[in-house]
Amino acid sequence: MFTESEFTVMVAGAGPTGLALAIDLKRRGVPFRIVEKSPNPYYGSRGKGIQPRTQEILEDLEVLDRFRALGADYPELLIRRPDGGTMTLRMDELHEPTPSVPYPNVLMMPQWRTGELLAERLAELGGQVELGVAVTGFTQDEKGVHVTLSTGERVTTRYLVAADGGRSTIRRQLGVGFVGETYDTERMLIADVRLTGLDRDHWHVWPGAESHSMRLGLCPLPSTDDFQLTAPVAEGVSAMSQDDISQASLQKLVDDVAPGVTLTDVGWTSLFRANIRMVDRYRVGNVFLAGDAAHVHSPAGGQGLNTGIQDAFNLGWKLASGDDTLLDTYEAERLPVAAGVLGISTRLHHRHRDNTEDALRRDDPVLRQLSLNYRGGPLADAPGTESGELRAGDRAPDAPCGPTRVFDLLRGPHWTLLVFDAPDADLPPETPDLHIHHIVHPDAPSAPAALIDTDGHAHAAYDVTTPTLFLIRPDNYLRTITTPSESAAAQ
């Protein structure tokens, strides 16, 4: 028997993208439901790198401390050469935190735990994932999106968000193209295993005959007893399927390369094909695509999961607004970012495939996603004022300002106006949706409750030398950089 309900947002898919979106909607008070077709939470290690920009988002969602308690920096690679020698190498050198970049390094965290921690945060806020429930069909008209669930329930929702993965049912029903390539001959075996015979201080790599290729990798996963096993599937083994992966077959693979290592348990396994694709639209009516439903990547560079969480962070506040013009900016902003990120991960994939000398390096600063921006986009106002290298559309930097950090001021679902050295500026009224903070030099005239930039870090991060105002969006990107006189003229 059908039942019917109505609410604002239906989120299809409870991976990291869907969960991050649900957390953001919940803290904004937006009525939503989140459904997941699997009856159980995801349990594989899969995407295990949390990039610096994503860590900043997790801090805003008030869950980063748990990630950092259970995650770890990527370990050194211990490369075991065919001649019996060894060498160590870092995929990327560790970077020291700075006032403007508090989390400069990739954090290793198995994907199942990312999902677990996000679901835990959602539950704390009063939200819940409906497991074993899938979107099977939908139509949309002027009254909303009419969704049919696998339970037989029919739902009318204002917006439907497809975060249902690379094989998205919703994307296919929309008829949105998923352009790119699938490399059927380039496959990778991935498994979560427990073993004896190796230390947990290194990511152990056995190269192939060509010194820059890889026959086997065993990476310890932090705060677990597991290693992630990775091994390329040789060309010509076309008959291999998921059913062929067993502890015995994996042990034979290990014995051929590292006979001193014994597998004691095998958990999640996957036979991965390189699949590099993206959509040409992020929105059709009131249906939005996010995460793997919109773009799938090579695992090289750890970009896919992170790009999905950032899709969610861009979309949440726009859904909460209900403003149709603002919602159009989701595609305008995120589609070019996804295309750029896909290009980066594709180049890394080709580097690995071609066994180039730098195949194991991941030291391109773009991978940390801190430089991704919306410059020139529809929400990057450019009235003529700039602040050093900062432009409208850039990520808002952090900085300690006395005992307070700028990120402390930005945390939450509101807009933020940072007012540097302009205590008498004519400003809009502060509201729950707009928080205003004055920041001044120690020797400057102070506004009431101004933050004293004792060590000058905030002025340095924002490159302020004259009175300047920064309007920061709810997703912590710069909307406007103005002088007090420009701000008054615009009001």
Tab-separated table of C-alpha atoms in Angstrom:
chain	number	residue	atom	x	y	z
A	1	MET	CA	0.000	0.000	0.000
A	2	PHE	CA	1.391	3.385	-0.979
A	3	THR	CA	1.895	6.149	1.534
A	4	GLU	CA	2.762	9.697	0.610
A	5	SER	CA	4.753	12.415	2.329
A	6	GLU	CA	6.158	15.826	1.464
A	7	PHE	CA	9.371	17.574	2.472
A	8	THR	CA	12.113	19.743	1.004
A	9	VAL	CA	15.076	17.545	-0.042
A	10	MET	CA	15.459	13.862	-0.830
A	11	VAL	CA	19.096	12.707	-0.806
A	12	ALA	CA	19.658	9.432	-2.647
A	13	GLY	CA	22.843	7.733	-1.478
A	14	ALA	CA	24.571	7.706	1.902
A	15	GLY	CA	28.195	7.694	0.883
A	16	PRO	CA	30.469	10.556	1.993
A	17	THR	CA	28.795	12.989	-0.440
A	18	GLY	CA	25.243	12.258	0.661
A	19	LEU	CA	26.156	12.205	4.351
A	20	ALA	CA	28.024	15.529	4.187
A	21	LEU	CA	25.022	17.093	2.445
A	22	ALA	CA	22.614	15.647	5.024
A	23	ILE	CA	24.689	17.068	7.906
A	24	ASP	CA	24.694	20.502	6.295
A	25	LEU	CA	20.943	20.406	5.659
A	26	LYS	CA	20.234	19.227	9.190
A	27	ARG	CA	22.159	22.053	10.835
A	28	ARG	CA	20.283	24.512	8.607
A	29	GLY	CA	16.910	23.142	9.683
A	30	VAL	CA	15.990	21.992	6.160
A	31	PRO	CA	13.508	19.056	6.173
A	32	PHE	CA	15.083	16.146	4.288
A	33	ARG	CA	15.333	12.391	4.013
A	34	ILE	CA	18.421	10.407	3.060
A	35	VAL	CA	18.026	6.898	1.664
A	36	GLU	CA	20.632	4.263	0.831
A	37	LYS	CA	19.832	1.224	-1.304
A	38	SER	CA	22.348	-0.995	0.495
A	39	PRO	CA	20.966	-2.605	3.671
A	40	ASN	CA	24.317	-2.080	5.389
A	41	PRO	CA	26.814	0.796	5.647
A	42	TYR	CA	29.746	0.672	3.220
A	43	TYR	CA	32.614	-1.349	4.694
A	44	GLY	CA	35.572	-1.106	2.268
A	45	SER	CA	38.713	1.045	2.453
A	46	ARG	CA	38.439	2.351	-1.149
A	47	GLY	CA	39.018	6.173	-1.136
A	48	LYS	CA	41.393	6.612	1.790
A	49	GLY	CA	42.828	10.132	1.373
A	50	ILE	CA	41.191	13.189	2.985
A	51	GLN	CA	42.663	16.253	1.292
A	52	PRO	CA	43.448	19.476	3.211
A	53	ARG	CA	40.483	21.409	1.803
A	54	THR	CA	38.114	18.582	2.744
A	55	GLN	CA	39.526	18.626	6.271
A	56	GLU	CA	38.554	22.290	6.486
A	57	ILE	CA	34.998	21.375	5.482
A	58	LEU	CA	34.927	18.606	8.089
A	59	GLU	CA	36.016	21.147	10.692
A	60	ASP	CA	33.125	23.398	9.704
A	61	LEU	CA	30.790	20.390	10.100
A	62	GLU	CA	32.325	19.867	13.575
A	63	VAL	CA	33.636	16.371	12.974
A	64	LEU	CA	37.303	16.898	12.031
A	65	ASP	CA	38.634	16.196	15.528
A	66	ARG	CA	37.377	12.609	15.227
A	67	PHE	CA	38.967	12.178	11.826
A	68	ARG	CA	42.312	13.431	13.070
A	69	ALA	CA	42.150	11.230	16.173
A	70	LEU	CA	41.679	8.087	14.054
A	71	GLY	CA	43.506	9.045	10.846
A	72	ALA	CA	47.204	9.555	10.149
A	73	ASP	CA	49.621	11.126	7.695
A	74	TYR	CA	50.444	8.926	4.730
A	75	PRO	CA	53.376	6.669	5.661
A	76	GLU	CA	56.645	6.513	3.789
A	77	LEU	CA	56.806	4.091	0.892
A	78	LEU	CA	59.253	1.262	1.526
A	79	ILE	CA	60.136	0.091	-1.963
A	80	ARG	CA	61.524	-3.446	-2.097
A	81	ARG	CA	63.557	-3.701	-5.254
A	82	PRO	CA	63.877	-6.933	-7.247
A	83	ASP	CA	67.626	-7.021	-6.461
A	84	GLY	CA	66.877	-7.344	-2.740
A	85	GLY	CA	67.641	-3.724	-1.881
A	86	THR	CA	65.196	-1.219	-0.446
A	87	MET	CA	64.623	2.476	-0.676
A	88	THR	CA	62.176	4.875	0.958
A	89	LEU	CA	60.148	7.553	-0.756
A	90	ARG	CA	57.301	9.855	0.162
A	91	MET	CA	54.448	10.327	-2.279
A	92	ASP	CA	54.459	13.931	-1.078
A	93	GLU	CA	56.724	15.570	1.490
A	94	LEU	CA	55.053	16.453	4.785
A	95	HIS	CA	54.264	20.165	5.058
A	96	GLU	CA	54.302	22.241	8.220
A	97	PRO	CA	51.044	23.952	9.217
A	98	THR	CA	50.951	27.714	8.671
A	99	PRO	CA	48.608	30.348	10.086
A	100	SER	CA	46.550	30.346	6.884
A	101	VAL	CA	46.701	26.580	6.190
A	102	PRO	CA	46.234	24.625	9.431
A	103	TYR	CA	45.894	21.207	7.761
A	104	PRO	CA	48.482	21.026	4.978
A	105	ASN	CA	48.796	17.235	4.612
A	106	VAL	CA	46.555	14.494	3.263
A	107	LEU	CA	44.967	12.484	6.068
A	108	MET	CA	44.710	8.735	5.560
A	109	MET	CA	41.345	7.320	6.580
A	110	PRO	CA	39.651	4.191	5.148
A	111	GLN	CA	36.422	5.127	3.415
A	112	TRP	CA	34.264	2.926	5.646
A	113	ARG	CA	35.376	4.962	8.643
A	114	THR	CA	34.736	8.254	6.834
A	115	GLY	CA	31.172	7.078	6.337
A	116	GLU	CA	30.916	5.879	9.924
A	117	LEU	CA	32.066	9.200	11.400
A	118	LEU	CA	29.795	11.262	9.145
A	119	ALA	CA	26.804	9.052	9.961
A	120	GLU	CA	27.632	9.395	13.656
A	121	ARG	CA	27.665	13.189	13.325
A	122	LEU	CA	24.353	13.140	11.455
A	123	ALA	CA	22.797	11.002	14.197
A	124	GLU	CA	24.005	13.473	16.852
A	125	LEU	CA	22.110	16.209	15.035
A	126	GLY	CA	18.983	14.081	14.942
A	127	GLY	CA	19.257	12.748	11.378
A	128	GLN	CA	19.123	9.139	10.251
A	129	VAL	CA	19.946	7.184	7.108
A	130	GLU	CA	17.174	4.923	5.812
A	131	LEU	CA	19.138	1.799	4.850
A	132	GLY	CA	17.835	-0.685	2.317
A	133	VAL	CA	15.734	1.992	0.587
A	134	ALA	CA	16.385	3.087	-3.009
A	135	VAL	CA	14.938	5.621	-5.410
A	136	THR	CA	13.436	3.524	-8.210
A	137	GLY	CA	11.832	6.280	-10.263
A	138	PHE	CA	10.669	9.877	-10.307
A	139	THR	CA	8.852	12.523	-12.283
A	140	GLN	CA	8.876	16.267	-11.800
A	141	ASP	CA	6.441	19.070	-12.455
A	142	GLU	CA	5.608	22.504	-11.075
A	143	LYS	CA	4.547	20.936	-7.747
A	144	GLY	CA	7.923	19.264	-7.129
A	145	VAL	CA	9.748	15.989	-7.717
A	146	HIS	CA	7.571	12.914	-7.245
A	147	VAL	CA	9.792	10.051	-6.129
A	148	THR	CA	8.982	6.348	-5.907
A	149	LEU	CA	11.000	4.348	-3.375
A	150	SER	CA	11.796	0.648	-3.391
A	151	THR	CA	9.499	0.261	-0.357
A	152	GLY	CA	6.530	1.321	-2.472
A	153	GLU	CA	6.324	4.706	-0.793
A	154	ARG	CA	5.720	7.751	-2.970
A	155	VAL	CA	7.279	11.028	-1.908
A	156	THR	CA	6.857	14.574	-3.137
A	157	THR	CA	9.974	16.612	-2.512
A	158	ARG	CA	10.984	20.037	-3.695
A	159	TYR	CA	14.501	18.868	-4.611
A	160	LEU	CA	16.073	15.479	-5.342
A	161	VAL	CA	19.849	15.064	-5.026
A	162	ALA	CA	21.472	12.086	-6.743
A	163	ALA	CA	24.446	11.013	-4.647
A	164	ASP	CA	23.888	7.400	-5.671
A	165	GLY	CA	27.293	6.626	-7.163
A	166	GLY	CA	28.905	6.077	-10.532
A	167	ARG	CA	26.075	3.800	-11.700
A	168	SER	CA	23.477	6.365	-10.647
A	169	THR	CA	19.915	5.263	-11.370
A	170	ILE	CA	18.773	8.870	-11.200
A	171	ARG	CA	21.388	10.139	-13.678
A	172	ARG	CA	20.406	7.433	-16.150
A	173	GLN	CA	16.700	8.235	-15.847
A	174	LEU	CA	17.489	11.917	-16.411
A	175	GLY	CA	19.293	10.968	-19.616
A	176	VAL	CA	22.358	13.015	-18.665
A	177	GLY	CA	25.453	11.948	-20.584
A	178	PHE	CA	28.409	10.477	-18.707
A	179	VAL	CA	31.265	11.234	-21.035
A	180	GLY	CA	34.733	9.756	-20.725
A	181	GLU	CA	36.592	6.466	-20.941
A	182	THR	CA	36.581	3.063	-19.290
A	183	TYR	CA	39.948	1.294	-19.497
A	184	ASP	CA	38.909	-2.369	-19.512
A	185	THR	CA	42.484	-3.616	-19.804
A	186	GLU	CA	43.714	-1.505	-16.874
A	187	ARG	CA	42.335	-3.207	-13.795
A	188	MET	CA	43.395	-3.170	-10.179
A	189	LEU	CA	42.733	-5.668	-7.436
A	190	ILE	CA	42.038	-4.024	-4.059
A	191	ALA	CA	41.421	-5.842	-0.790
A	192	ASP	CA	41.384	-5.154	2.939
A	193	VAL	CA	43.530	-7.830	4.563
A	194	ARG	CA	45.190	-8.722	7.827
A	195	LEU	CA	48.633	-10.250	7.752
A	196	THR	CA	51.847	-11.124	9.492
A	197	GLY	CA	55.400	-10.453	8.365
A	198	LEU	CA	55.376	-6.665	7.818
A	199	ASP	CA	55.744	-3.592	9.999
A	200	ARG	CA	52.963	-0.978	10.063
A	201	ASP	CA	55.319	1.994	9.770
A	202	HIS	CA	55.562	1.894	5.976
A	203	TRP	CA	53.508	1.517	2.855
A	204	HIS	CA	55.247	-1.566	1.406
A	205	VAL	CA	55.656	-1.606	-2.383
A	206	TRP	CA	57.147	-4.307	-4.605
A	207	PRO	CA	58.006	-2.908	-8.073
A	208	GLY	CA	57.711	-4.894	-11.243
A	209	ALA	CA	60.439	-5.622	-13.760
A	210	GLU	CA	60.288	-1.988	-14.786
A	211	SER	CA	61.450	-0.116	-11.697
A	212	HIS	CA	58.619	2.417	-11.773
A	213	SER	CA	55.791	-0.114	-12.091
A	214	MET	CA	54.146	-1.937	-9.186
A	215	ARG	CA	53.412	-5.610	-8.669
A	216	LEU	CA	52.069	-5.369	-5.135
A	217	GLY	CA	51.336	-2.719	-2.535
A	218	LEU	CA	50.407	-3.253	1.122
A	219	CYS	CA	49.423	-0.100	3.000
A	220	PRO	CA	48.630	-0.111	6.749
A	221	LEU	CA	45.291	1.583	7.467
A	222	PRO	CA	45.442	3.757	10.601
A	223	SER	CA	43.539	2.794	13.763
A	224	THR	CA	42.785	-0.652	12.342
A	225	ASP	CA	44.566	-3.994	12.090
A	226	ASP	CA	44.119	-3.926	8.306
A	227	PHE	CA	46.316	-3.326	5.299
A	228	GLN	CA	44.968	-2.250	1.944
A	229	LEU	CA	46.314	-4.620	-0.687
A	230	THR	CA	46.615	-3.319	-4.239
A	231	ALA	CA	47.886	-5.204	-7.267
A	232	PRO	CA	47.447	-4.642	-10.993
A	233	VAL	CA	45.640	-7.406	-12.851
A	234	ALA	CA	47.837	-8.565	-15.687
A	235	GLU	CA	46.582	-8.052	-19.215
A	236	GLY	CA	45.140	-11.248	-20.635
A	237	VAL	CA	43.539	-12.306	-17.348
A	238	SER	CA	40.223	-11.232	-18.809
A	239	ALA	CA	38.298	-14.087	-17.223
A	240	MET	CA	39.084	-12.937	-13.691
A	241	SER	CA	35.975	-11.854	-11.820
A	242	GLN	CA	35.009	-10.781	-8.318
A	243	ASP	CA	34.161	-14.437	-7.593
A	244	ASP	CA	37.791	-15.417	-8.223
A	245	ILE	CA	39.055	-13.329	-5.309
A	246	SER	CA	39.583	-15.513	-2.252
A	247	GLN	CA	42.082	-15.707	0.577
A	248	ALA	CA	43.834	-18.555	-1.232
A	249	SER	CA	44.122	-16.622	-4.521
A	250	LEU	CA	45.360	-13.519	-2.719
A	251	GLN	CA	47.880	-15.537	-0.727
A	252	LYS	CA	49.256	-17.015	-3.947
A	253	LEU	CA	49.608	-13.519	-5.373
A	254	VAL	CA	51.493	-12.424	-2.249
A	255	ASP	CA	53.663	-15.575	-2.208
A	256	ASP	CA	54.838	-14.866	-5.743
A	257	VAL	CA	56.097	-11.445	-4.687
A	258	ALA	CA	56.609	-11.420	-0.899
A	259	PRO	CA	56.882	-15.005	0.362
A	260	GLY	CA	57.490	-13.901	3.968
A	261	VAL	CA	54.030	-12.345	4.265
A	262	THR	CA	51.066	-14.445	5.426
A	263	LEU	CA	47.484	-13.279	5.070
A	264	THR	CA	45.399	-14.126	8.140
A	265	ASP	CA	42.100	-12.575	7.059
A	266	VAL	CA	40.476	-11.043	3.960
A	267	GLY	CA	37.607	-8.590	4.239
A	268	TRP	CA	36.299	-6.287	1.520
A	269	THR	CA	37.595	-6.926	-1.998
A	270	SER	CA	37.124	-5.145	-5.306
A	271	LEU	CA	38.205	-5.634	-8.891
A	272	PHE	CA	38.562	-2.071	-10.082
A	273	ARG	CA	38.546	-0.863	-13.680
A	274	ALA	CA	39.906	2.570	-14.491
A	275	ASN	CA	36.777	4.597	-15.214
A	276	ILE	CA	37.149	8.325	-15.901
A	277	ARG	CA	33.893	10.082	-16.708
A	278	MET	CA	31.818	13.150	-15.894
A	279	VAL	CA	28.438	14.666	-16.688
A	280	ASP	CA	27.810	17.705	-18.846
A	281	ARG	CA	25.052	18.971	-16.526
A	282	TYR	CA	24.725	19.069	-12.749
A	283	ARG	CA	21.065	20.100	-12.699
A	284	VAL	CA	17.924	19.077	-14.576
A	285	GLY	CA	14.918	20.921	-13.217
A	286	ASN	CA	14.950	20.334	-9.473
A	287	VAL	CA	17.152	17.234	-9.645
A	288	PHE	CA	20.849	17.714	-8.839
A	289	LEU	CA	23.829	15.396	-9.364
A	290	ALA	CA	26.686	15.175	-6.852
A	291	GLY	CA	29.732	13.056	-6.105
A	292	ASP	CA	30.328	9.909	-8.170
A	293	ALA	CA	26.927	10.351	-9.820
A	294	ALA	CA	28.464	13.396	-11.504
A	295	HIS	CA	32.122	12.398	-11.887
A	296	VAL	CA	34.212	9.241	-11.453
A	297	HIS	CA	37.982	9.291	-11.226
A	298	SER	CA	41.053	7.164	-11.306
A	299	PRO	CA	42.102	6.614	-7.677
A	300	ALA	CA	45.396	8.312	-8.515
A	301	GLY	CA	45.720	11.476	-6.494
A	302	GLY	CA	42.833	10.838	-4.090
A	303	GLN	CA	40.431	13.302	-5.709
A	304	GLY	CA	37.077	11.551	-6.118
A	305	LEU	CA	35.749	11.337	-2.551
A	306	ASN	CA	37.039	14.821	-1.787
A	307	THR	CA	35.422	16.394	-4.838
A	308	GLY	CA	32.118	14.780	-3.860
A	309	ILE	CA	32.183	16.200	-0.332
A	310	GLN	CA	32.944	19.611	-1.786
A	311	ASP	CA	30.001	19.245	-4.195
A	312	ALA	CA	27.817	18.719	-1.123
A	313	PHE	CA	29.260	21.716	0.717
A	314	ASN	CA	28.619	23.946	-2.294
A	315	LEU	CA	25.059	22.684	-2.723
A	316	GLY	CA	23.740	22.575	0.853
A	317	TRP	CA	23.404	26.302	1.509
A	318	LYS	CA	21.947	26.877	-1.940
A	319	LEU	CA	19.228	24.258	-1.391
A	320	ALA	CA	18.474	25.860	1.965
A	321	SER	CA	17.929	29.224	0.244
A	322	GLY	CA	15.285	27.905	-2.128
A	323	ASP	CA	16.481	30.574	-4.572
A	324	ASP	CA	16.284	29.209	-8.110
A	325	THR	CA	18.879	31.605	-9.518
A	326	LEU	CA	21.295	30.751	-6.710
A	327	LEU	CA	20.737	27.031	-7.328
A	328	ASP	CA	21.788	27.506	-10.948
A	329	THR	CA	25.225	28.549	-9.689
A	330	TYR	CA	25.825	25.014	-8.364
A	331	GLU	CA	26.411	23.738	-11.885
A	332	ALA	CA	28.179	26.911	-12.981
A	333	GLU	CA	30.688	26.579	-10.136
A	334	ARG	CA	31.135	22.842	-9.687
A	335	LEU	CA	31.192	21.589	-13.272
A	336	PRO	CA	34.425	23.435	-14.194
A	337	VAL	CA	36.024	22.320	-10.913
A	338	ALA	CA	35.111	18.685	-11.576
A	339	ALA	CA	36.506	18.931	-15.116
A	340	GLY	CA	39.778	20.324	-13.813
A	341	VAL	CA	40.104	17.753	-11.054
A	342	LEU	CA	39.266	14.958	-13.485
A	343	GLY	CA	42.058	16.169	-15.737
A	344	ILE	CA	44.534	16.067	-12.856
A	345	SER	CA	43.631	12.542	-11.762
A	346	THR	CA	43.665	11.375	-15.391
A	347	ARG	CA	47.203	12.703	-15.892
A	348	LEU	CA	48.309	10.915	-12.725
A	349	HIS	CA	46.643	7.726	-13.932
A	350	HIS	CA	48.501	7.913	-17.250
A	351	ARG	CA	51.756	8.584	-15.432
A	352	HIS	CA	51.239	5.438	-13.376
A	353	ARG	CA	50.114	3.395	-16.385
A	354	ASP	CA	53.142	4.457	-18.414
A	355	ASN	CA	55.544	3.705	-15.514
A	356	THR	CA	57.173	7.108	-15.680
A	357	GLU	CA	59.957	7.936	-13.262
A	358	ASP	CA	57.648	10.011	-11.080
A	359	ALA	CA	54.783	7.477	-11.148
A	360	LEU	CA	54.627	7.199	-7.351
A	361	ARG	CA	54.858	10.934	-6.646
A	362	ARG	CA	51.748	12.903	-5.653
A	363	ASP	CA	53.404	16.237	-4.823
A	364	ASP	CA	51.394	18.569	-7.060
A	365	PRO	CA	49.996	21.209	-4.643
A	366	VAL	CA	46.788	21.343	-6.705
A	367	LEU	CA	45.939	17.885	-5.334
A	368	ARG	CA	45.421	19.389	-1.885
A	369	GLN	CA	42.490	21.322	-3.408
A	370	LEU	CA	43.266	24.507	-1.472
A	371	SER	CA	43.742	26.469	-4.683
A	372	LEU	CA	40.413	25.438	-6.222
A	373	ASN	CA	38.313	28.568	-6.618
A	374	TYR	CA	35.269	30.157	-8.221
A	375	ARG	CA	36.998	33.215	-9.673
A	376	GLY	CA	35.016	34.745	-12.488
A	377	GLY	CA	31.925	32.761	-11.492
A	378	PRO	CA	28.429	34.099	-10.928
A	379	LEU	CA	28.997	34.532	-7.173
A	380	ALA	CA	32.413	36.171	-7.327
A	381	ASP	CA	31.699	39.888	-7.153
A	382	ALA	CA	34.525	41.982	-8.539
A	383	PRO	CA	33.874	45.670	-7.871
A	384	GLY	CA	37.529	46.502	-8.351
A	385	THR	CA	39.059	45.853	-4.962
A	386	GLU	CA	41.565	43.055	-4.472
A	387	SER	CA	43.661	42.088	-1.483
A	388	GLY	CA	47.118	41.062	-2.591
A	389	GLU	CA	46.763	37.707	-4.312
A	390	LEU	CA	43.257	37.098	-2.927
A	391	ARG	CA	40.342	37.475	-5.325
A	392	ALA	CA	36.592	37.097	-5.027
A	393	GLY	CA	35.921	33.384	-5.481
A	394	ASP	CA	38.990	32.207	-3.537
A	395	ARG	CA	38.982	30.047	-0.432
A	396	ALA	CA	38.873	32.151	2.729
A	397	PRO	CA	42.172	31.542	4.570
A	398	ASP	CA	42.454	30.725	8.253
A	399	ALA	CA	44.547	32.757	10.706
A	400	PRO	CA	44.934	32.961	14.471
A	401	CYS	CA	43.673	36.302	15.723
A	402	GLY	CA	44.563	36.497	19.383
A	403	PRO	CA	42.949	33.447	21.061
A	404	THR	CA	40.456	33.070	18.180
A	405	ARG	CA	40.950	31.636	14.697
A	406	VAL	CA	39.257	32.999	11.607
A	407	PHE	CA	37.872	29.495	10.989
A	408	ASP	CA	36.159	29.742	14.397
A	409	LEU	CA	34.326	32.819	13.079
A	410	LEU	CA	33.314	31.100	9.837
A	411	ARG	CA	32.126	27.826	11.388
A	412	GLY	CA	28.420	27.310	10.900
A	413	PRO	CA	25.734	27.877	8.263
A	414	HIS	CA	25.920	31.695	8.184
A	415	TRP	CA	27.512	34.339	5.984
A	416	THR	CA	30.439	36.204	7.558
A	417	LEU	CA	31.626	39.776	7.099
A	418	LEU	CA	35.232	40.367	8.202
A	419	VAL	CA	35.892	44.070	8.722
A	420	PHE	CA	39.597	44.924	8.845
A	421	ASP	CA	40.647	48.241	10.382
A	422	ALA	CA	37.351	50.025	9.691
A	423	PRO	CA	35.655	50.561	13.071
A	424	ASP	CA	33.449	53.369	11.718
A	425	ALA	CA	32.367	51.627	8.513
A	426	ASP	CA	28.684	51.847	7.575
A	427	LEU	CA	27.668	48.174	7.822
A	428	PRO	CA	24.468	46.162	7.389
A	429	PRO	CA	22.840	44.921	10.607
A	430	GLU	CA	24.106	41.669	12.050
A	431	THR	CA	21.545	38.833	11.829
A	432	PRO	CA	21.544	35.068	12.518
A	433	ASP	CA	22.397	34.646	8.825
A	434	LEU	CA	25.163	37.285	8.790
A	435	HIS	CA	27.866	37.444	11.437
A	436	ILE	CA	30.060	40.567	11.484
A	437	HIS	CA	33.537	40.579	13.051
A	438	HIS	CA	35.916	43.520	13.373
A	439	ILE	CA	39.638	42.702	13.207
A	440	VAL	CA	42.171	45.400	14.056
A	441	HIS	CA	45.891	45.887	14.624
A	442	PRO	CA	46.925	46.154	18.292
A	443	ASP	CA	47.634	49.885	17.910
A	444	ALA	CA	44.568	50.718	15.772
A	445	PRO	CA	41.305	52.328	16.951
A	446	SER	CA	39.082	49.508	18.121
A	447	ALA	CA	35.434	48.823	17.414
A	448	PRO	CA	33.301	47.285	20.168
A	449	ALA	CA	34.190	43.618	20.669
A	450	ALA	CA	36.905	43.841	17.989
A	451	LEU	CA	39.385	41.002	17.667
A	452	ILE	CA	42.956	42.212	18.173
A	453	ASP	CA	45.250	40.703	15.547
A	454	THR	CA	48.055	40.459	18.081
A	455	ASP	CA	50.663	38.840	15.830
A	456	GLY	CA	49.386	40.173	12.524
A	457	HIS	CA	48.528	36.722	11.148
A	458	ALA	CA	45.027	37.673	9.998
A	459	HIS	CA	46.279	40.795	8.213
A	460	ALA	CA	48.990	38.708	6.547
A	461	ALA	CA	46.632	35.901	5.489
A	462	TYR	CA	44.184	38.386	3.970
A	463	ASP	CA	47.010	40.652	2.752
A	464	VAL	CA	45.386	43.722	4.282
A	465	THR	CA	47.275	47.035	4.243
A	466	THR	CA	44.283	49.397	4.145
A	467	PRO	CA	40.755	49.124	5.585
A	468	THR	CA	39.068	46.239	3.777
A	469	LEU	CA	35.849	44.224	4.053
A	470	PHE	CA	35.549	40.559	3.114
A	471	LEU	CA	32.103	39.018	2.628
A	472	ILE	CA	32.453	35.244	3.016
A	473	ARG	CA	29.875	32.750	1.795
A	474	PRO	CA	28.463	29.962	3.979
A	475	ASP	CA	30.828	27.508	2.239
A	476	ASN	CA	33.773	29.742	3.173
A	477	TYR	CA	34.672	31.212	-0.193
A	478	LEU	CA	35.073	34.963	-0.740
A	479	ARG	CA	32.005	36.558	-2.311
A	480	THR	CA	33.187	40.164	-2.191
A	481	ILE	CA	36.323	42.148	-1.333
A	482	THR	CA	35.578	45.855	-0.868
A	483	THR	CA	36.729	49.034	0.814
A	484	PRO	CA	34.402	50.683	3.353
A	485	SER	CA	33.555	53.432	0.841
A	486	GLU	CA	32.664	50.908	-1.870
A	487	SER	CA	30.554	48.968	0.621
A	488	ALA	CA	28.633	52.079	1.663
A	489	ALA	CA	28.021	53.041	-1.965
A	490	ALA	CA	26.650	49.564	-2.734
A	491	GLN	CA	24.092	49.627	0.100
